[in-house]
Tab-separated table of C-alpha atoms and ligand atoms in Angstrom:
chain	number	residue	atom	x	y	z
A	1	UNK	CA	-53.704	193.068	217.214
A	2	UNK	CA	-51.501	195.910	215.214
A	3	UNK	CA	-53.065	199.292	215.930
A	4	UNK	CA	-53.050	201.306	212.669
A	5	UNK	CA	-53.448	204.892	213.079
A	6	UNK	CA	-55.240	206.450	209.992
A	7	UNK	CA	-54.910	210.227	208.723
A	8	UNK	CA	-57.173	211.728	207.382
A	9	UNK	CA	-56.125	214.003	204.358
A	10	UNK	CA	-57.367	215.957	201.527
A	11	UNK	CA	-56.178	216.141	198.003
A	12	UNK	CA	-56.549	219.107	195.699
A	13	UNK	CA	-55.518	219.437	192.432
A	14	UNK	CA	-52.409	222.254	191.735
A	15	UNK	CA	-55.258	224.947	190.342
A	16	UNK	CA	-57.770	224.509	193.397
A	17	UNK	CA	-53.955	224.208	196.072
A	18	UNK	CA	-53.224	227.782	193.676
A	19	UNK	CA	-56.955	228.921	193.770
A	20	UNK	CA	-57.191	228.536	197.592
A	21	UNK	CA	-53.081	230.096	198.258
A	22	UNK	CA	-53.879	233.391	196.068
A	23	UNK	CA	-57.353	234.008	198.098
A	24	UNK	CA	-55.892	233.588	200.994
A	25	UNK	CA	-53.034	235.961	200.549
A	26	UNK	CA	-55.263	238.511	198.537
A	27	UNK	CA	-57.855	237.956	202.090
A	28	UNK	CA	-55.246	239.582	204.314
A	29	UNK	CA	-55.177	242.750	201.921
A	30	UNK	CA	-52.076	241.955	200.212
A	31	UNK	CA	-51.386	243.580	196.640
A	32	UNK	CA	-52.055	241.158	194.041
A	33	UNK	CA	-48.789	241.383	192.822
A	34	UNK	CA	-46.989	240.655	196.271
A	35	UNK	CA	-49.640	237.394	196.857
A	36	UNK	CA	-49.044	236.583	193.258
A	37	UNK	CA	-45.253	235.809	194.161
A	38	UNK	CA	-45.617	234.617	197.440
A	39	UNK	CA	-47.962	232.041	196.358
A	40	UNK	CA	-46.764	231.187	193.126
A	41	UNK	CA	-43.292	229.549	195.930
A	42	UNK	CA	-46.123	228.068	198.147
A	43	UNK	CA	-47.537	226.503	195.380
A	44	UNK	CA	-44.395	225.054	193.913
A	45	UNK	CA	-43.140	223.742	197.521
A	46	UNK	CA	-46.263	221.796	197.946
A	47	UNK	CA	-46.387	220.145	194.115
A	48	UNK	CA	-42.764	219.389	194.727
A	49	UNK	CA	-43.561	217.686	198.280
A	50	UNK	CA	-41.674	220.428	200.706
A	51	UNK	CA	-43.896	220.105	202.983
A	52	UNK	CA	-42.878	222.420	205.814
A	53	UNK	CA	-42.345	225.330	203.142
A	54	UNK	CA	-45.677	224.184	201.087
A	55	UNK	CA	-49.505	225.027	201.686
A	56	UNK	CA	-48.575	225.095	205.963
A	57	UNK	CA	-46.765	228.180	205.334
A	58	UNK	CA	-49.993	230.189	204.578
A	59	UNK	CA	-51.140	230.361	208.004
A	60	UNK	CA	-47.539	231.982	208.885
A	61	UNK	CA	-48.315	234.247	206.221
A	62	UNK	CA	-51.318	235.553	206.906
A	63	UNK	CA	-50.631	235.846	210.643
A	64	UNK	CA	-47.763	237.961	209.686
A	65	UNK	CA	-49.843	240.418	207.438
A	66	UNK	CA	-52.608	240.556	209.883
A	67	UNK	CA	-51.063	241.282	212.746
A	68	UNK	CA	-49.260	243.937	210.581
A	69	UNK	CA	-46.146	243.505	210.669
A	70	UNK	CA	-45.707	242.709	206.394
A	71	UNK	CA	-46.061	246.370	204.460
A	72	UNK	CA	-48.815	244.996	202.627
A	73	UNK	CA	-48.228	247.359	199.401
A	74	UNK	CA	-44.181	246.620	199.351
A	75	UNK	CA	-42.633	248.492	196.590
A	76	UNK	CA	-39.454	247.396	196.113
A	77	UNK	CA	-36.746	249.473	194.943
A	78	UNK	CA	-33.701	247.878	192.683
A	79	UNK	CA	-30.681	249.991	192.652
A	80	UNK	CA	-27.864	249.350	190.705
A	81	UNK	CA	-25.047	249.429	192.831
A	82	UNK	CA	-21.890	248.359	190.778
A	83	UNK	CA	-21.132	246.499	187.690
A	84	UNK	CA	-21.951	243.001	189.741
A	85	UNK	CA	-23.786	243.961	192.548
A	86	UNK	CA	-27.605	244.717	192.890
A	87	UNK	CA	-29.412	245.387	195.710
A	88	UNK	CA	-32.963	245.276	196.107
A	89	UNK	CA	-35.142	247.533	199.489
A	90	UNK	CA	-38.223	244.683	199.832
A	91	UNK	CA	-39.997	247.654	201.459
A	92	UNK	CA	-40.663	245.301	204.556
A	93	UNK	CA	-42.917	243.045	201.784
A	94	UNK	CA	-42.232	239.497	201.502
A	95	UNK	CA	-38.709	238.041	199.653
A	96	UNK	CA	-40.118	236.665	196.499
A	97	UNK	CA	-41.710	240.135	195.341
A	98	UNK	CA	-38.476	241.890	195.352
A	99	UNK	CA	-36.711	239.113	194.117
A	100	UNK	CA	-39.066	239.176	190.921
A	101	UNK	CA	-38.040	242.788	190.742
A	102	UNK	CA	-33.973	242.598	191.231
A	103	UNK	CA	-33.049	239.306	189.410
A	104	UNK	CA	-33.755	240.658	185.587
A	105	UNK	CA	-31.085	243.109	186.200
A	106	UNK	CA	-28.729	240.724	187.984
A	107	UNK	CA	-28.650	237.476	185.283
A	108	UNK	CA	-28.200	240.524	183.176
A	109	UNK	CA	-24.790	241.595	185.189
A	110	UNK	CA	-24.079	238.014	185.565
A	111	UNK	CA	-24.243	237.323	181.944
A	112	UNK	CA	-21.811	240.389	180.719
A	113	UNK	CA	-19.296	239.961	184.140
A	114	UNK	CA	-19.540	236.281	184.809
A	115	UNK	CA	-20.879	236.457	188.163
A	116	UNK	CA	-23.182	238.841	189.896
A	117	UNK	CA	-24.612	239.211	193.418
A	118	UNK	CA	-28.542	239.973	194.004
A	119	UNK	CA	-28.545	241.747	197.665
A	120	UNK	CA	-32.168	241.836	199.113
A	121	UNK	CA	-32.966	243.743	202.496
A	122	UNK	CA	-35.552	244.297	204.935
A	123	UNK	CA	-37.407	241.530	203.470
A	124	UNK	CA	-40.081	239.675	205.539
A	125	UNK	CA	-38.880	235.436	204.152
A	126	UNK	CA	-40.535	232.274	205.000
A	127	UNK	CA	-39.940	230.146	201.629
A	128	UNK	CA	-37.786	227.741	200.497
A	129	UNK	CA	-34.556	229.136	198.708
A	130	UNK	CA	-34.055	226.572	195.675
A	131	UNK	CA	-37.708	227.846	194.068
A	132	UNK	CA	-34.928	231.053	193.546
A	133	UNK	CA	-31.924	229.323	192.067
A	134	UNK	CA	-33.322	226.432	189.639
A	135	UNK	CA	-34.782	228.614	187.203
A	136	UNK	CA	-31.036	230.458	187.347
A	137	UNK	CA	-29.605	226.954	186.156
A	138	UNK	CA	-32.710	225.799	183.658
A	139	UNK	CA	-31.032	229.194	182.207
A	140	UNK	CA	-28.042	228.013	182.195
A	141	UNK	CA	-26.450	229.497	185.152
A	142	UNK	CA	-24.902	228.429	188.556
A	143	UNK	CA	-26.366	230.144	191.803
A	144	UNK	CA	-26.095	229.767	195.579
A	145	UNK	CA	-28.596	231.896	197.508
A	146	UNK	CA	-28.427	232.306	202.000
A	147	UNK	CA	-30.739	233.781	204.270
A	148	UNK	CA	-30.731	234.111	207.932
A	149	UNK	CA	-34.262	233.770	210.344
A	150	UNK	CA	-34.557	234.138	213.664
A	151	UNK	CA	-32.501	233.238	216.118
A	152	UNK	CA	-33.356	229.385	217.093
A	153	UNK	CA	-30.284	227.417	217.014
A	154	UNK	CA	-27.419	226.895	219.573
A	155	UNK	CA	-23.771	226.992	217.748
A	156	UNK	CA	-22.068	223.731	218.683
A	157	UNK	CA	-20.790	223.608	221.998
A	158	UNK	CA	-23.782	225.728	223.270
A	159	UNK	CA	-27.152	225.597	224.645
A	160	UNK	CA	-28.911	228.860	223.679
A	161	UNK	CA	-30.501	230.038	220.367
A	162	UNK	CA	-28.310	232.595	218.308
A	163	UNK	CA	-28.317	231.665	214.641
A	164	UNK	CA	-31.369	231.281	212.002
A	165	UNK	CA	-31.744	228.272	210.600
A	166	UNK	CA	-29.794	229.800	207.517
A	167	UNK	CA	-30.467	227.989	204.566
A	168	UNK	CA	-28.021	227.508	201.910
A	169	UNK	CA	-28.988	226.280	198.522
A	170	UNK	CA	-26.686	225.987	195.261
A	171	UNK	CA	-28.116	225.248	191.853
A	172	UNK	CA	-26.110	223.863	188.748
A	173	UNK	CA	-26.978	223.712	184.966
A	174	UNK	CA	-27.527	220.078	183.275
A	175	UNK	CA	-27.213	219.496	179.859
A	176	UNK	CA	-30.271	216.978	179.278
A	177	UNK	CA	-31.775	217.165	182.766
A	178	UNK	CA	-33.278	218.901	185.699
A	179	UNK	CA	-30.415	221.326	187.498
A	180	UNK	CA	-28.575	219.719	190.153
A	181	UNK	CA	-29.835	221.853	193.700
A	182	UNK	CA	-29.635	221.373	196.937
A	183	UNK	CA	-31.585	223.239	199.277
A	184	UNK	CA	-30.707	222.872	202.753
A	185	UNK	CA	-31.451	224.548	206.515
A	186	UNK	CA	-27.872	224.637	208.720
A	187	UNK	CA	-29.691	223.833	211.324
A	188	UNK	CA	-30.224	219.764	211.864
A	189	UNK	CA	-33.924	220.355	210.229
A	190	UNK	CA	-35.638	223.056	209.598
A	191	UNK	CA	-37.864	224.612	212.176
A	192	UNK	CA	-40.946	224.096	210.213
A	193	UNK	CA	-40.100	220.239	210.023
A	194	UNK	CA	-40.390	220.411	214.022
A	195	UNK	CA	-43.213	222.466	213.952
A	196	UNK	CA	-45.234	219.766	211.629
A	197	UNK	CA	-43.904	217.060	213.614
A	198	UNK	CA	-45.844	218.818	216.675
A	199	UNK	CA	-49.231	219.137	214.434
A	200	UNK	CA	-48.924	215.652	213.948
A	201	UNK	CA	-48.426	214.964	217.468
A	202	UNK	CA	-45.353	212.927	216.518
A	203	UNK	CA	-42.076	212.833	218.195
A	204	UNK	CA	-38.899	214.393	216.311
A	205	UNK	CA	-35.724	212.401	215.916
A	206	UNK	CA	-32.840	212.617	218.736
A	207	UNK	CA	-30.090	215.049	218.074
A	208	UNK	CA	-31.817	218.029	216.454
A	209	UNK	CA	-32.659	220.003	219.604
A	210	UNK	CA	-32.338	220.903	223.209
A	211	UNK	CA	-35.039	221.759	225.726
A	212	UNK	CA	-34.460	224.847	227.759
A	213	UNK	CA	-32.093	223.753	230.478
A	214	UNK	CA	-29.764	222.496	227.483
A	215	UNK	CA	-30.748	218.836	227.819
A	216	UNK	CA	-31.582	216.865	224.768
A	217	UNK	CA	-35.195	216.103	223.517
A	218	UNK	CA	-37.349	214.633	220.958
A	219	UNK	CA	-40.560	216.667	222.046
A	220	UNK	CA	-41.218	219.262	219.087
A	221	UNK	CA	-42.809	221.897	221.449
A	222	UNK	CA	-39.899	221.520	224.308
A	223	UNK	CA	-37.271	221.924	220.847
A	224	UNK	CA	-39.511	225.100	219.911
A	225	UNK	CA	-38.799	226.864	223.457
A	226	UNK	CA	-35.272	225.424	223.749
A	227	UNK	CA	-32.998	225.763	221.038
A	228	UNK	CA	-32.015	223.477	217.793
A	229	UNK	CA	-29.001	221.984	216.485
A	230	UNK	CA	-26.820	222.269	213.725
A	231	UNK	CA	-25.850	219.651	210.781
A	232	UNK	CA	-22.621	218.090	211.187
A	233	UNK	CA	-21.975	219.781	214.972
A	234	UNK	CA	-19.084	222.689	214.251
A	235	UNK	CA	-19.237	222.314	210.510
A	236	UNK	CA	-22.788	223.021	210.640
A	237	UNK	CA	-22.277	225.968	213.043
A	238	UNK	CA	-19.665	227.700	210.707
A	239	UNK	CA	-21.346	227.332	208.186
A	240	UNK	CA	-24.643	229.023	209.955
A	241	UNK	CA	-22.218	232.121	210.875
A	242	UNK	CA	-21.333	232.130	207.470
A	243	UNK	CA	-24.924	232.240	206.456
A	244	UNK	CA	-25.415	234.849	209.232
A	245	UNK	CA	-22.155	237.720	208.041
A	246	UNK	CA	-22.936	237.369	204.221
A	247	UNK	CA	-26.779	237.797	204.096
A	248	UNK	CA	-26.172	239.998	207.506
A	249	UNK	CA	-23.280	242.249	207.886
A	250	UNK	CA	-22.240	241.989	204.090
A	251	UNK	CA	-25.502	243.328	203.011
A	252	UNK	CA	-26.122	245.951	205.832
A	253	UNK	CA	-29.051	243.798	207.210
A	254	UNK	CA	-29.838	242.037	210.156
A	255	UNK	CA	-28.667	238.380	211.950
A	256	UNK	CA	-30.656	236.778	213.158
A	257	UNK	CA	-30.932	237.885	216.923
A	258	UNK	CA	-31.786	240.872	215.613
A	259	UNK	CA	-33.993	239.862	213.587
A	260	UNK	CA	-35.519	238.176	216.212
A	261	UNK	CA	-35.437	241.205	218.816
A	262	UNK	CA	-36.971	243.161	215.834
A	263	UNK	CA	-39.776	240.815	216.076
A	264	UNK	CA	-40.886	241.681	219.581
A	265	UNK	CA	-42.124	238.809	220.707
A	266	UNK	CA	-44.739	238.672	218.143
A	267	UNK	CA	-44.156	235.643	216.011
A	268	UNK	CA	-44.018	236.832	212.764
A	269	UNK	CA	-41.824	236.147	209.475
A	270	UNK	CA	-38.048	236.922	209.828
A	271	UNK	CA	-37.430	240.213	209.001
A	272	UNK	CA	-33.633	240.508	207.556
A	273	UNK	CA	-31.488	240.352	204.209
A	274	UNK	CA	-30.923	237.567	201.479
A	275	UNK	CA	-28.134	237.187	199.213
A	276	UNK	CA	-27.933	235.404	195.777
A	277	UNK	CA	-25.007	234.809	194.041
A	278	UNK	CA	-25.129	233.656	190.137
A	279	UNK	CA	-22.152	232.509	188.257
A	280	UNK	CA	-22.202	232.454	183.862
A	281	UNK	CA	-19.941	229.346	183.579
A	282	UNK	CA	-20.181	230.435	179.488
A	283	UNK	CA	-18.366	233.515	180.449
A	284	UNK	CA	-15.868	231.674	182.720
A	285	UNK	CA	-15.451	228.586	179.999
A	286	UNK	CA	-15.844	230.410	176.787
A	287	UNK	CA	-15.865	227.546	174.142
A	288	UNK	CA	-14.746	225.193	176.797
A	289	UNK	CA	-18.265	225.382	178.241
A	290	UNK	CA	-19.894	222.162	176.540
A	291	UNK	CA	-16.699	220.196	177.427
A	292	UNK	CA	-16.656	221.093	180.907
A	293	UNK	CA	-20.590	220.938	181.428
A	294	UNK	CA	-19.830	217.306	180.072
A	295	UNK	CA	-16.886	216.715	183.230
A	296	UNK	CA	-19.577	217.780	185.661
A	297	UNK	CA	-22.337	215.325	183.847
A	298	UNK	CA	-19.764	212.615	185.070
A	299	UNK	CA	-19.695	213.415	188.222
A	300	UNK	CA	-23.600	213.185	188.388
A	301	UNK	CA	-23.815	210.374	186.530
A	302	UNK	CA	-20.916	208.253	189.239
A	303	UNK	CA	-22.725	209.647	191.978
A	304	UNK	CA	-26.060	207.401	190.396
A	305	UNK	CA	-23.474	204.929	189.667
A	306	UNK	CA	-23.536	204.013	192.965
A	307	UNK	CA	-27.126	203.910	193.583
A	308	UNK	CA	-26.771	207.090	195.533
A	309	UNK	CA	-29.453	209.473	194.412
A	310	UNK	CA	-28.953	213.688	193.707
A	311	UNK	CA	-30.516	215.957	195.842
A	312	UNK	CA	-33.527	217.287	193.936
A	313	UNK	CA	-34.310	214.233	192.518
A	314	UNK	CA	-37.047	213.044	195.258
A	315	UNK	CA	-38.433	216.889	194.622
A	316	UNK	CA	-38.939	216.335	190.752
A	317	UNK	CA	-40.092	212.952	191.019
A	318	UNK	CA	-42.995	214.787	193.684
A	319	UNK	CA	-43.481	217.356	190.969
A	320	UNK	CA	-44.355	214.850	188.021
A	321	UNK	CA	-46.899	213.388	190.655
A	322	UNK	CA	-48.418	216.207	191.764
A	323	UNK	CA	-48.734	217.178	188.134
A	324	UNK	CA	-51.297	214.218	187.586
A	325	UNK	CA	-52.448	213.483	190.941
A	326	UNK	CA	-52.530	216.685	192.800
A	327	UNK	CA	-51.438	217.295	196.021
A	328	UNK	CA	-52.094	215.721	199.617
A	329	UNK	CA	-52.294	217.671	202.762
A	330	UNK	CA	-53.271	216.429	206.305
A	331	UNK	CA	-57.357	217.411	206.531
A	332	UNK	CA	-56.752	219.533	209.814
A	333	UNK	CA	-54.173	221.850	207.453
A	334	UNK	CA	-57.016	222.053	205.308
A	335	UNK	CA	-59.552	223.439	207.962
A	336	UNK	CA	-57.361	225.310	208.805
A	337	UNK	CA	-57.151	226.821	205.689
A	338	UNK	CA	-60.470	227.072	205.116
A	339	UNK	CA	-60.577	229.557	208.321
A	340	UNK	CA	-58.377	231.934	206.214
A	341	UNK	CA	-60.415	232.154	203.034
A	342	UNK	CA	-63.513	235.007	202.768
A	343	UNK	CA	-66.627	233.069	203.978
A	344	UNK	CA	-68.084	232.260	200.666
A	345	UNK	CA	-65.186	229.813	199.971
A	346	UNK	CA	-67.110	227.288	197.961
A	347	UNK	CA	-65.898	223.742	197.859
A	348	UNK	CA	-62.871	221.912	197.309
A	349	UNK	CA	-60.753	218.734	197.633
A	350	UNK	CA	-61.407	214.963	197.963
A	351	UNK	CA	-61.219	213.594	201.444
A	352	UNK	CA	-58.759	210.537	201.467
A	353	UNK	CA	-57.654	208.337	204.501
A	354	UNK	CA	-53.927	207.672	204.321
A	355	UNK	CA	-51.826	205.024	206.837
B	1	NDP	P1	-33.884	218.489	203.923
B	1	NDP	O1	-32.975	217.934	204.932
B	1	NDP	O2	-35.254	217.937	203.824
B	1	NDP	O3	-33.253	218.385	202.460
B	1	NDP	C1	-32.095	219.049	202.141
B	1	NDP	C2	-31.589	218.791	200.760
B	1	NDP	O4	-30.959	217.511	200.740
B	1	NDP	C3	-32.620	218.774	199.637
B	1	NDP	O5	-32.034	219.355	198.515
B	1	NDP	C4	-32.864	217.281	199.448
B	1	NDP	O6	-33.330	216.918	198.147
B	1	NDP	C5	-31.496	216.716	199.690
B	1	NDP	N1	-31.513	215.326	200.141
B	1	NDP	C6	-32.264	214.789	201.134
B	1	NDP	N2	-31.988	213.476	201.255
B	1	NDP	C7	-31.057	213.183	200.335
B	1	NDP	C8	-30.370	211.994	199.960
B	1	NDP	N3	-30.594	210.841	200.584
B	1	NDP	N4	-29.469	212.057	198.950
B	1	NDP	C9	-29.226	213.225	198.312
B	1	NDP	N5	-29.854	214.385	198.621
B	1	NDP	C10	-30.742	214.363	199.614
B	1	NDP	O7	-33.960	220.089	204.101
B	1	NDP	P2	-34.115	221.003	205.390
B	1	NDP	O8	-35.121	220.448	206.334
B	1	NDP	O9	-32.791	221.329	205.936
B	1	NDP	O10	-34.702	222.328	204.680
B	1	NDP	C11	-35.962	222.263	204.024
B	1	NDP	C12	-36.286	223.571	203.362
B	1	NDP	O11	-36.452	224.567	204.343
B	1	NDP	C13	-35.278	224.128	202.373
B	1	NDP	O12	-35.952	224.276	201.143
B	1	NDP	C14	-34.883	225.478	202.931
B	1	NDP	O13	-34.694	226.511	201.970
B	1	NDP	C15	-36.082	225.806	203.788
B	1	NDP	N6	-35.699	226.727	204.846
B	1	NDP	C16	-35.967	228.045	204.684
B	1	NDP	C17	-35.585	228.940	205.642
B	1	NDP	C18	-35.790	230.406	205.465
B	1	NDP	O14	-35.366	231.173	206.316
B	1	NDP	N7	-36.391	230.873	204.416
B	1	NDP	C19	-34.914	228.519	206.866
B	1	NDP	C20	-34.657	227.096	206.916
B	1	NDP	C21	-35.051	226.244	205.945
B	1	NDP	P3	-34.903	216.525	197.940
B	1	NDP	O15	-35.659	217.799	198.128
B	1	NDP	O16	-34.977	215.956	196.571
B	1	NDP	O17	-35.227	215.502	199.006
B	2	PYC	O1	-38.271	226.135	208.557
B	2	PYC	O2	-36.517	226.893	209.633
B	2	PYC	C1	-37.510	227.058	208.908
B	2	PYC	C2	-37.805	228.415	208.424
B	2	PYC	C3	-37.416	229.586	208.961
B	2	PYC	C4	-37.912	230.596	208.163
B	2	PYC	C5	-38.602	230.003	207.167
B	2	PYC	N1	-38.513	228.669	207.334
């Protein structure tokens, strides 16, 4: 007979998933403020179904504060450095609190110049990048934001970790719909896809990592010590070292082998830069705008033509879900959460058994 291997699993609805992120974060002596914005992108990963950027990321989080390496009363510093270019000090806080303090002031430049550039450094970041750039494009703007991490991934043709996983993310205005994003690691997957596989106890696919004497493997924890691949073998890798000089270098922060050296061993956050770029495409198009917003609706619309589908468009689907039916985590991520909260937790969540 079949074996079917059950899991068990808890689902909470979004204001007990918030309820339980925000006590968490406020439990390691974070200011309100900074564990309002860090969970407020928790939150929305796990309603929209990013699952290695969602509810698991807490228990990076709070390992990083505790073991002190996040300045748990960041206060980030905007400073106005041209007539497109802001740059935010995160104070050694987490990403998303000194992005809510920079990007104001950059749409603003972005509106009057056309485009603008949001620099953020020393900034501990964990999150997913496109909870950053889709509110630029529900506002009407275009955005790409990059960020190194620590240094995990081989460049093609080698066997040894050098580059972050270096997301890059882009986000386009639609006329009647959702923005277009995309939101992707240029590394094969992203680390914290490996690192669930390994809670799981499940294998990861062939071709996203090497074990530590360079030969391939599909065991998450032998991929963890070794080092990952990138997308798309040299394309990938350029595009990493991309990632790496304009969220490095550019910026006056660190790569990611630095940021990893920074570390010391002791397994917190990357520590480094991020850069966002946003584009007005009224100020490029003028009265042209509509008509060319209506060109790129074409393309979208013979891309679904074809019965491919846009990237996003699993993510909002999630959302709408998650909206009515809350959201599902594996029951040993919930335990685990549940070790992280002040003792008097109280109760939540409904027990389910998923195949
Ligand atoms: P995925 O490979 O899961 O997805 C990448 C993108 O491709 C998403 O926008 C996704 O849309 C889209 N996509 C997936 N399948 C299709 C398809 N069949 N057709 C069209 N589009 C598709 O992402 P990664 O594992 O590479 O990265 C996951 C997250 O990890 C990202 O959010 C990234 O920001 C984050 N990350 C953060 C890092 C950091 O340092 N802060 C480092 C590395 C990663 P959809 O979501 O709708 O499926
Ligand atoms: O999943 O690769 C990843 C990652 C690195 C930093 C934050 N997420």
């Amino acid at each position: 007979m079949k074996s079917i291997s059950m899991t068990e699993t808890v689902t909470l609805p979004l204001d007990e998933a918030s309820d339980i992120s925000l006590r968490i974060l406020l439990n390691t002596g974070l200011s309100a403020a900074q564990a309002e914005s860090v969970s407020e992108v928790i939150v929305a990963a796990q309603r929209d179904e990013c699952h290695s950027h969602g509810l698991y990321r807490l228990i990076g989080c709070a390992y990083s504060v505790n073991i002190g390496s996040i300045n748990k009363t960041a206060s980030p510093k905007v400073v106005d450095l041209s007539p497109v270019i802001v740059k935010v000090d995160a104070d050694f806080g987490f990403s998303s609190y000194a992005y809510e303090k920079g990007i104001s002031l950059a749409v603003e430049k972005a509106r009057r110049q056309g485009l603008a550039a949001l620099a953020i450094n020393n900034c501990y970041h964990f999150s997913a990048l496109w909870a950053e750039i889709e509110p630029l494009a529900e506002n009407g703007l275009a955005a790409f934001a990059l960020t190194p991490s620590h240094s995990w991934v081989a460049p093609a043709g080698g066997t040894k970790p050098l580059f972050g996983t270096n997301p890059i993310a882009f986000a386009w205005p639609r006329t009647d719909d959702h923005p277009f994003v995309f939101d992707f690691a240029t590394s094969a997957t992203a680390r914290g896809e490996i690192e669930l596989h390994g809670r799981a106890g499940k294998k990861i696919a062939p071709g996203l990592a090497v074990d530590q004497q360079g030969q391939p493997t599909v065991d998450p924890a032998e991929a963890l010590q070794g080092a990952m691949l990138t997308f798309g073998g040299h394309k990938g890798s350029a595009l990493s070292a991309m990632v790496e000089l304009l969220a490095g270098p550019l910026i006056g922060d660190m790569l990611s082998m630095e940021s990893k050296a920074f570390d010391q061993e002791r397994g917190a956050a990357p520590c480094h830069g991020e850069l966002i770029v946003i584009f007005d495409p009224s100020v490029f198009l003028g009265d042209k705008l509509g008509f060319n917003l209506s060109r790129a609706e074409m393309l979208f619309e013979s891309i679904l033509g074809q019965g491919a589908r846009l990237p996003s468009q699993r993510r909002y689907a999630a959302r709408l879900t998650s909206v009515t039916n809350g959201v599902t985590i594996p029951k040993r991520l919930f335990d685990d959460l549940l070790q992280l909260l002040p003792n008097e937790h109280g109760s939540f969540g409904r027990v389910t058994q998923t195949i």
